[in-house]
Every structure is written in structure tokens, then in C-alpha cells.
XYZ file of C-alpha atoms in Angstrom:
447
model
C 12.291 -115.292 128.520
C 12.619 -114.160 124.934
C 11.682 -110.514 124.197
C 8.636 -109.809 122.244
C 9.330 -108.701 118.700
C 9.889 -105.043 118.214
C 6.684 -104.734 116.308
C 4.775 -105.273 119.425
C 6.066 -102.277 121.049
C 3.928 -99.895 118.797
C 0.741 -102.027 119.511
C 1.623 -101.627 123.193
C 1.757 -98.028 122.814
C -1.395 -97.824 120.935
C -3.290 -99.614 123.469
C -1.789 -97.442 126.426
C -2.799 -94.448 124.557
C -6.275 -95.619 123.789
C -6.627 -96.281 127.572
C -5.399 -92.962 128.495
C -7.688 -91.449 126.165
C -10.649 -93.221 127.647
C -9.669 -91.979 131.093
C -9.181 -88.465 129.865
C -12.693 -88.738 128.078
C -14.198 -90.141 131.185
C -12.715 -87.094 133.247
C -14.014 -84.484 130.915
C -17.475 -85.872 130.146
C -18.121 -86.659 133.846
C -16.841 -83.285 134.829
C -19.600 -81.698 132.428
C -22.333 -84.200 133.457
C -21.472 -83.411 137.141
C -21.256 -79.663 136.888
C -24.375 -79.325 134.591
C -26.738 -81.919 135.761
C -25.552 -83.277 139.230
C -26.396 -86.746 138.327
C -23.090 -88.695 138.853
C -22.776 -88.230 142.718
C -18.939 -88.233 142.527
C -16.703 -85.082 143.067
C -13.984 -86.152 140.671
C -15.537 -88.456 138.126
C -15.069 -91.038 137.068
C -13.304 -91.862 140.418
C -15.128 -91.564 143.799
C -12.688 -89.099 145.016
C -12.145 -85.241 145.866
C -9.439 -83.069 144.349
C -6.989 -82.829 147.444
C -3.209 -82.284 146.689
C -1.411 -83.487 149.784
C 1.378 -85.296 151.376
C 1.381 -87.194 154.759
C 3.351 -89.401 156.984
C 3.246 -92.240 154.361
C 4.682 -90.338 151.712
C 8.491 -90.941 152.298
C 7.677 -94.705 152.824
C 5.662 -94.891 149.644
C 8.436 -93.280 147.411
C 11.084 -95.455 149.030
C 9.156 -98.864 148.482
C 8.481 -97.699 145.004
C 12.107 -97.058 144.405
C 13.352 -100.381 145.959
C 10.648 -102.347 144.077
C 11.512 -100.708 140.573
C 15.192 -101.181 141.048
C 15.484 -104.521 142.695
C 12.041 -106.295 142.239
C 12.535 -107.852 139.031
C 15.984 -109.440 139.793
C 14.800 -110.618 143.271
C 11.793 -112.272 141.651
C 14.006 -114.213 139.502
C 16.629 -115.440 141.989
C 14.731 -115.845 145.352
C 13.577 -119.145 146.015
C 9.757 -119.713 145.417
C 8.677 -119.761 148.975
C 10.809 -116.849 149.773
C 9.433 -114.990 146.770
C 5.881 -115.394 148.165
C 6.804 -114.002 151.524
C 8.772 -111.168 149.881
C 5.814 -110.545 147.527
C 3.440 -110.379 150.468
C 5.709 -108.141 152.572
C 6.340 -105.854 149.659
C 2.642 -105.454 149.075
C 1.917 -104.889 152.608
C 4.752 -102.148 152.874
C 3.288 -100.457 149.441
C -0.286 -100.693 150.746
C 0.332 -99.564 154.223
C 2.424 -96.648 152.949
C -0.089 -95.275 150.561
C -2.871 -95.582 153.168
C -0.765 -93.599 155.569
C -0.237 -90.806 153.055
C -3.869 -89.881 154.210
C -2.673 -90.223 157.939
C -3.652 -92.774 160.323
C -7.076 -91.338 161.015
C -8.184 -90.478 157.487
C -6.358 -93.275 155.692
C -6.909 -96.395 157.945
C -8.797 -95.922 161.212
C -11.715 -93.673 159.899
C -12.374 -95.746 156.641
C -14.752 -98.166 157.978
C -16.275 -96.012 160.558
C -18.066 -93.464 158.306
C -21.737 -93.336 158.199
C -22.268 -95.941 155.397
C -19.528 -98.303 156.714
C -19.809 -101.614 158.578
C -18.742 -100.538 161.956
C -21.615 -98.312 162.517
C -24.062 -101.237 162.898
C -21.858 -103.550 165.234
C -24.106 -102.607 168.188
C -27.243 -104.028 166.251
C -25.715 -107.559 166.188
C -25.578 -108.118 169.926
C -27.925 -111.144 169.000
C -26.364 -112.617 165.917
C -28.972 -115.071 165.038
C -31.854 -112.862 165.633
C -30.259 -110.147 163.450
C -29.557 -112.485 160.723
C -33.288 -113.577 160.704
C -34.304 -109.988 160.638
C -31.477 -108.821 158.154
C -33.488 -108.668 154.961
C -36.387 -106.483 156.651
C -33.891 -103.576 156.860
C -32.517 -103.530 153.435
C -34.993 -101.390 151.556
C -35.178 -97.704 152.310
C -38.429 -96.611 154.114
C -38.345 -99.781 156.278
C -37.928 -99.315 159.868
C -34.224 -98.682 160.784
C -32.700 -99.349 157.209
C -29.232 -100.417 157.021
C -26.582 -97.913 155.824
C -25.684 -98.383 152.235
C -22.737 -100.653 152.448
C -24.487 -102.981 154.956
C -27.658 -103.131 152.719
C -25.529 -103.700 149.748
C -23.965 -106.843 150.850
C -24.934 -110.196 152.269
C -24.229 -110.298 156.224
C -21.077 -112.117 156.224
C -19.352 -108.920 155.210
C -20.700 -107.121 158.328
C -20.221 -110.218 160.515
C -16.406 -110.181 159.853
C -16.195 -106.858 161.607
C -18.552 -108.008 164.326
C -16.502 -111.036 165.182
C -13.431 -108.870 165.046
C -15.009 -106.676 167.626
C -16.105 -109.696 169.753
C -12.541 -110.962 169.657
C -11.441 -107.580 171.242
C -10.068 -105.852 168.136
C -12.325 -102.900 168.537
C -12.541 -99.871 166.240
C -11.630 -98.709 162.824
C -7.778 -99.152 163.285
C -8.046 -103.001 163.761
C -10.824 -103.143 160.965
C -8.558 -101.218 158.633
C -5.421 -103.251 159.522
C -7.564 -106.457 158.971
C -8.376 -105.331 155.285
C -4.906 -104.262 154.518
C -3.249 -107.480 156.016
C -5.649 -109.816 154.546
C -6.253 -108.006 151.402
C -2.518 -107.994 150.610
C -2.463 -111.743 150.565
C -4.463 -111.626 147.331
C -1.012 -111.155 145.464
C 0.328 -114.287 146.713
C -2.942 -116.387 145.819
C -2.580 -115.124 142.338
C 1.158 -115.965 142.166
C 0.326 -119.509 143.335
C -2.328 -119.779 140.910
C -0.040 -118.574 137.907
C 2.612 -120.926 138.871
C 0.470 -124.049 139.178
C -1.684 -123.122 136.269
C 0.862 -121.879 133.813
C 4.558 -121.942 134.997
C 6.749 -120.533 137.518
C 8.641 -118.253 135.077
C 5.560 -116.319 134.375
C 4.621 -116.131 138.065
C 8.069 -114.662 138.705
C 7.616 -112.191 136.031
C 4.282 -111.086 137.385
C 5.388 -110.794 141.092
C 6.593 -107.235 141.124
C 3.682 -106.098 139.336
C 1.214 -107.751 141.863
C 3.118 -106.492 144.770
C 3.051 -102.728 143.640
C -0.045 -102.460 141.803
C -2.034 -99.090 141.794
C -4.825 -101.406 143.106
C -3.301 -100.990 146.511
C -4.608 -97.435 146.835
C -8.148 -98.874 147.432
C -7.045 -102.105 149.163
C -5.861 -99.807 152.062
C -8.282 -99.857 153.733
C -11.448 -101.154 152.152
C -13.458 -104.113 152.913
C -13.365 -104.923 149.158
C -9.582 -105.707 149.420
C -10.551 -108.208 152.047
C -13.187 -109.604 149.678
C -10.430 -109.703 146.945
C -8.191 -111.833 148.943
C -10.836 -114.466 149.815
C -11.978 -114.695 146.286
C -8.462 -114.908 145.210
C -7.595 -117.888 147.536
C -10.674 -119.714 146.451
C -9.403 -119.654 143.032
C -5.941 -120.644 143.991
C -7.111 -123.521 146.278
C -9.176 -124.857 143.239
C -5.965 -124.628 141.046
C -4.090 -126.642 143.552
C -6.718 -129.258 143.639
C -6.781 -129.467 139.862
C -2.951 -129.483 139.390
C -1.621 -130.738 142.714
C -1.407 -134.038 144.490
C -4.291 -133.487 147.025
C -7.788 -133.045 145.835
C -8.746 -132.099 149.346
C -7.846 -128.354 148.287
C -11.162 -128.490 146.418
C -13.183 -128.486 149.623
C -11.285 -125.343 150.806
C -11.966 -123.825 147.655
C -15.608 -124.335 147.787
C -15.813 -123.218 151.242
C -14.051 -119.808 150.176
C -16.185 -119.463 147.121
C -19.255 -119.920 149.407
C -17.996 -117.222 151.752
C -17.247 -114.986 148.721
C -20.818 -115.109 147.704
C -21.934 -114.082 151.149
C -19.516 -111.193 151.301
C -20.664 -109.764 148.071
C -23.653 -110.421 145.785
C -21.577 -109.438 142.727
C -18.739 -111.992 143.457
C -20.986 -114.796 142.401
C -19.237 -114.024 138.958
C -15.996 -115.576 140.315
C -17.833 -118.837 139.198
C -16.428 -117.998 135.673
C -12.834 -117.673 136.828
C -13.497 -121.118 138.625
C -15.019 -122.577 135.511
C -11.807 -121.199 133.643
C -9.656 -123.231 136.045
C -11.769 -126.472 135.396
C -11.587 -126.054 131.689
C -7.810 -125.633 131.727
C -7.392 -128.645 134.107
C -10.290 -130.756 132.518
C -8.053 -133.746 131.929
C -7.279 -134.128 135.517
C -10.531 -133.279 136.594
C -12.136 -136.078 134.442
C -9.519 -138.292 136.025
C -10.373 -137.354 139.448
C -14.149 -136.522 139.476
C -14.086 -136.367 143.234
C -12.547 -132.752 142.822
C -16.018 -131.577 141.728
C -17.789 -133.399 144.524
C -15.691 -131.744 147.038
C -15.918 -128.525 145.375
C -19.546 -128.539 145.582
C -19.766 -129.982 149.071
C -17.542 -127.009 150.265
C -19.387 -124.324 148.349
C -22.688 -125.689 150.162
C -21.412 -125.140 153.660
C -21.684 -121.196 153.998
C -25.075 -120.935 152.226
C -26.633 -123.855 154.429
C -25.376 -122.094 157.461
C -26.716 -118.855 156.665
C -29.893 -120.091 155.238
C -30.495 -122.270 158.558
C -29.712 -118.990 160.544
C -32.676 -117.444 158.581
C -30.965 -115.302 155.906
C -32.403 -115.736 152.437
C -29.699 -114.792 149.924
C -31.950 -114.511 147.059
C -34.578 -112.371 148.800
C -31.593 -110.239 149.930
C -30.369 -109.707 146.452
C -33.955 -108.901 145.238
C -34.370 -106.472 147.918
C -30.943 -104.784 147.177
C -31.970 -104.258 143.531
C -34.962 -102.281 144.871
C -32.919 -100.478 147.464
C -30.119 -99.634 144.594
C -32.781 -97.963 142.437
C -34.322 -96.030 145.202
C -31.100 -94.381 145.743
C -28.400 -92.714 143.634
C -27.860 -95.919 141.746
C -31.219 -95.092 140.058
C -30.011 -91.660 139.133
C -26.557 -92.204 137.789
C -26.729 -92.378 134.175
C -26.016 -96.032 132.786
C -24.937 -94.289 129.574
C -21.863 -92.689 131.087
C -21.131 -95.252 133.773
C -21.037 -98.350 131.416
C -17.921 -97.127 129.926
C -16.660 -94.943 132.538
C -16.318 -97.758 134.797
C -13.686 -99.118 132.516
C -11.787 -96.026 132.698
C -11.843 -96.618 136.549
C -10.562 -99.882 135.859
C -7.540 -98.609 133.704
C -6.541 -96.557 136.743
C -6.880 -99.382 139.344
C -4.651 -101.936 137.094
C -2.411 -99.328 135.485
C -1.279 -98.817 132.049
C 1.303 -101.480 132.153
C -1.544 -104.186 132.731
C -3.413 -102.492 129.646
C -0.329 -103.301 127.663
C -0.025 -106.838 129.051
C -3.840 -107.377 128.262
C -2.998 -106.654 124.818
C -0.232 -109.029 124.645
C -2.414 -111.557 126.306
C -5.039 -111.110 123.429
C -2.367 -111.401 120.991
C -1.390 -114.758 122.510
C -4.654 -116.137 122.220
C -5.210 -115.038 118.765
C -1.798 -116.270 117.450
C -0.877 -119.089 119.570
C -1.567 -122.376 117.591
C -1.077 -124.817 120.748
C -4.182 -124.065 122.839
C -2.536 -125.734 125.790
C 0.689 -123.855 125.919
C 1.888 -122.078 129.035
C 1.410 -118.520 127.830
C -2.015 -119.277 126.366
C -3.170 -120.741 129.666
C -2.313 -117.462 131.583
C -3.815 -115.479 128.742
C -7.007 -117.485 128.887
C -7.280 -116.908 132.566
C -6.998 -113.079 132.438
C -9.389 -113.176 129.568
C -12.022 -114.836 131.628
C -11.377 -112.411 134.334
C -12.047 -109.554 131.955
C -14.974 -111.211 130.883
C -16.391 -111.333 134.504
C -15.762 -107.668 134.949
C -17.619 -106.909 131.805
C -20.496 -108.928 132.818
C -20.520 -106.906 136.130
C -20.410 -103.559 134.004
C -23.213 -104.309 131.826
C -25.477 -105.427 134.856
C -25.754 -101.858 135.472
C -25.570 -102.729 139.145
C -22.000 -101.327 139.341
C -22.176 -97.597 138.582
C -19.459 -95.667 140.020
C -17.014 -96.744 142.767
C -15.865 -99.698 140.722
C -12.353 -98.631 141.435
C -13.131 -100.313 144.811
C -15.787 -102.752 144.255
C -14.081 -104.270 141.343
C -10.817 -104.954 143.125
C -11.471 -108.736 143.146
C -11.433 -108.951 139.404
C -8.718 -106.473 138.890
C -6.221 -108.954 140.792
C -6.572 -111.485 138.016
C -5.891 -108.711 135.189
C -2.454 -107.761 136.631
C -0.636 -111.246 135.796
C -0.810 -110.161 132.167
C 2.215 -107.834 133.046
C 4.338 -111.103 132.732
C 4.096 -110.803 129.097
C 5.857 -107.403 129.199
C 9.575 -106.818 128.251
C 11.443 -104.094 130.184
C 9.708 -104.593 133.529
C 11.367 -101.769 135.298
C 9.986 -99.191 132.917
C 6.500 -100.697 133.471
C 6.875 -100.895 137.010
C 7.838 -97.123 137.088
C 4.754 -96.203 135.237
C 2.691 -98.039 137.795
C 4.225 -96.545 140.746
C 3.924 -93.078 139.427
C 0.313 -93.527 138.639
C -0.458 -94.818 142.209
C 1.529 -92.074 144.048
C -0.076 -89.460 141.669
C -3.625 -90.724 142.572
C -3.012 -91.014 146.236
C -1.180 -87.483 146.655
C -3.460 -85.474 144.318
C -6.881 -87.041 145.332
C -8.536 -88.139 148.460
C -10.130 -91.437 147.576
C -12.676 -91.619 150.396
C -15.993 -93.604 150.103
């Protein structure tokens, strides 16, 4: 791939410096607001984290994985057979995510993550009769009702909690198995994004993006949070749609719809993935017009999960309406919108890393200067731009004030491929690795 002109490098630097300044200002202003007024409800703004310099059993592994990926990742991404690359990317992402999680130790970093008072495993006993619990689910969302759900259960449709209920029913009891599920499934998001980039843009850009997807700072929050699992489900919904639009089998569209429907019942906010799906349909509009059955299968697949939950007695719209009430009853109604509407973006910078910021700048330049709207780089840039748009819509909604470093993981995954536009990948990969290592060793990112 031809290197970008030298004049692009100062522009990359300016974008990176602006992003770093945004994070610095968010830290300083957040520290003042929290110390003076106690309105942010985070201990190390803008992240939901505590200052806690430490090392742990995962530290040597994390440093080793980072060193290997920086040294060999870009070359291997070019040389490996495609299927071998997908397997290697998933393996590297697993190793990176597990090692970062274990910096905090097994209990604090994995097994205890989903057993804290606000988390899903605390209510498994209330799902002994699943149909009855689904019919009664919305009655416990608002604070002040009998036995209100803990925050994360109330804040999501019941498919999120049901995932862990079903794991428990399968004999995979406790926080260790739940954390392992989130890390293992969540790490497949990098594979889904690679499949998408290859099919929608080309294999060369997918290969260039692979090391950045395998070693993203986002892994700090994928291990081990349910949002990492949500990110993977949403990512595979997009990937299957792309395969249906660009491949030989339109049947993938039904799978894409099924996973999108599940995504909407894992998290209310992830309905915004309809924007990314629409971008895929726009980019593949010629083939969609030639094979309209794609849309029919997509809609049919997307209806399955909503129909099942509706027949079981759960009303998604009622659940969301009550969630808004619950949100403003709690700290969501106290946290200042005027701070979080831009500090959330500082959280995003930390999740995606400065390399991705530079990549997004190049993606924007590609969209502005490319004369051929259907060119390969433009297609990738357009996909990243729409993912950023979805994130911004979530931001201005006011329903995501703080903790977005975790909540917005599904959107962040689609910003990372912009790193394919960067020259000198080893230097940028080093920056990504250092950021993740610093965050995980200086802060405890509990939630």
C-alpha cells in the first residue's frame, strides 16, 4: 500500500494532540466537578475507575503479547492465509484480553466482575420460572416498585440477563464462567469486523487493520463485561449482512436479522446499529436491488426475537419507557449533561486509542477528497463514519452519561478499522499497547 504523503503526518499529529487535549481537559474539569460538587459519581473522571497502581499475574503475559504483536503482527497479517489470519487474530485478541483482565487477578479481574451488586448474576435466582419472570419484568424496572431490579438488569432488556441464566442452567455456574463467556465471545468481534472489511472494502485493508483489532485498548473493558459480549453479537449481525449483500448466499441475511433482533434485546441503545446496517445496504445497493430477497430475509430474521419475547410477555417499548424513568430517578438524573456530552468522547478516545484517532482523520480526508464514491478506501471510510455517527447519536441522547468506555464498546469496534489507513503500523501499535497497559496498571476499571 502506498504510503500517505508526508503532509498527512502533521495533520495526524494535530488530530492526536487535539484528542489528547480533550482527555486532559476531561480529567481536569471532571476532577474539579467531582471534588467540588460530587455530581459525576465517578472516582477518576471521565472513566468509571479508581486510581490504583498495581501489577498482577497477567502483567508478564500482557507485556509479552504486546511485544509479540508489535514486532510480528503487521508482517504476519500480510503473509498468513486469510483463514489463518482470522484464527490468529482471534487468538491474539483472546490472549490480549485475558492477560489484561488477569492484571487485576482472577477474582477481581474476571470472576467477580459480573457478581457485584448491580450485575446480572445477582438475580439468577429470580428466573426460576423464566416465562413468569419475563411477564413480570417491567414491573420491577422503576425504583420504588417491589423488589426493583439492580441497575444493569433494569437498564437492559431481559435477553442480557437471560444469557447468564441459561449459562447457569447449562451447569456453567458463577462469575468465572460468566466472565470467560464474555471474554471468549467478545473477542470474536475482531473477526466479525475483519470479515466485514474484507467483503465490503478489500482484503488488503482488512489485513492492515487486523493487528489493531487484535490489540485494541478496548480489550481493557471487554474483559470481562457483558458489553463485550453485546459488541460481538452486534458485530456478527453486521458481518452476516455484508456477506448476504456481497456474497453468493442471501441466506446470511436471515442470520443477520436474527442477531440484530437479539442485539436490540440485549441493549436498548444498540438499536442504533440499524444505522450501520443501513450503511451496508447503501454500499451494496446495486446487489440489493438485484436480489430484493435479502431485505425480506433480513426483516423476517429481525422479527424472530421480538416476536418470541413479546409472546412471552415482555413489552420492549414499555421497558424502555420505564428505563428512562429509572435512569432519571438515579444518578443519571444528577450527572451533568453539559460535562458528559463531551467527556464521553474523551472516554471513547481512551477506548479506541490515539492510533484510531489518526486513522479516523485519514478516513475523513478520504471521504472529502476521493472523487470515486465507490472506491475501496471510501467504502471503509464511509462505514467508520456511520459508526461514529451512531456513537454521536447515543451521546446527544443523554442516556449515556459516564461509563461509556464500556457501554459504547459495540460502536468502538467499528472505528478501529480506520487504522488500516495508517503508515508505520508498528509505531502506532506501540502507542495502542502502551495506552492499554497504562490504563490497566494505573487504574482499577471496575463497574
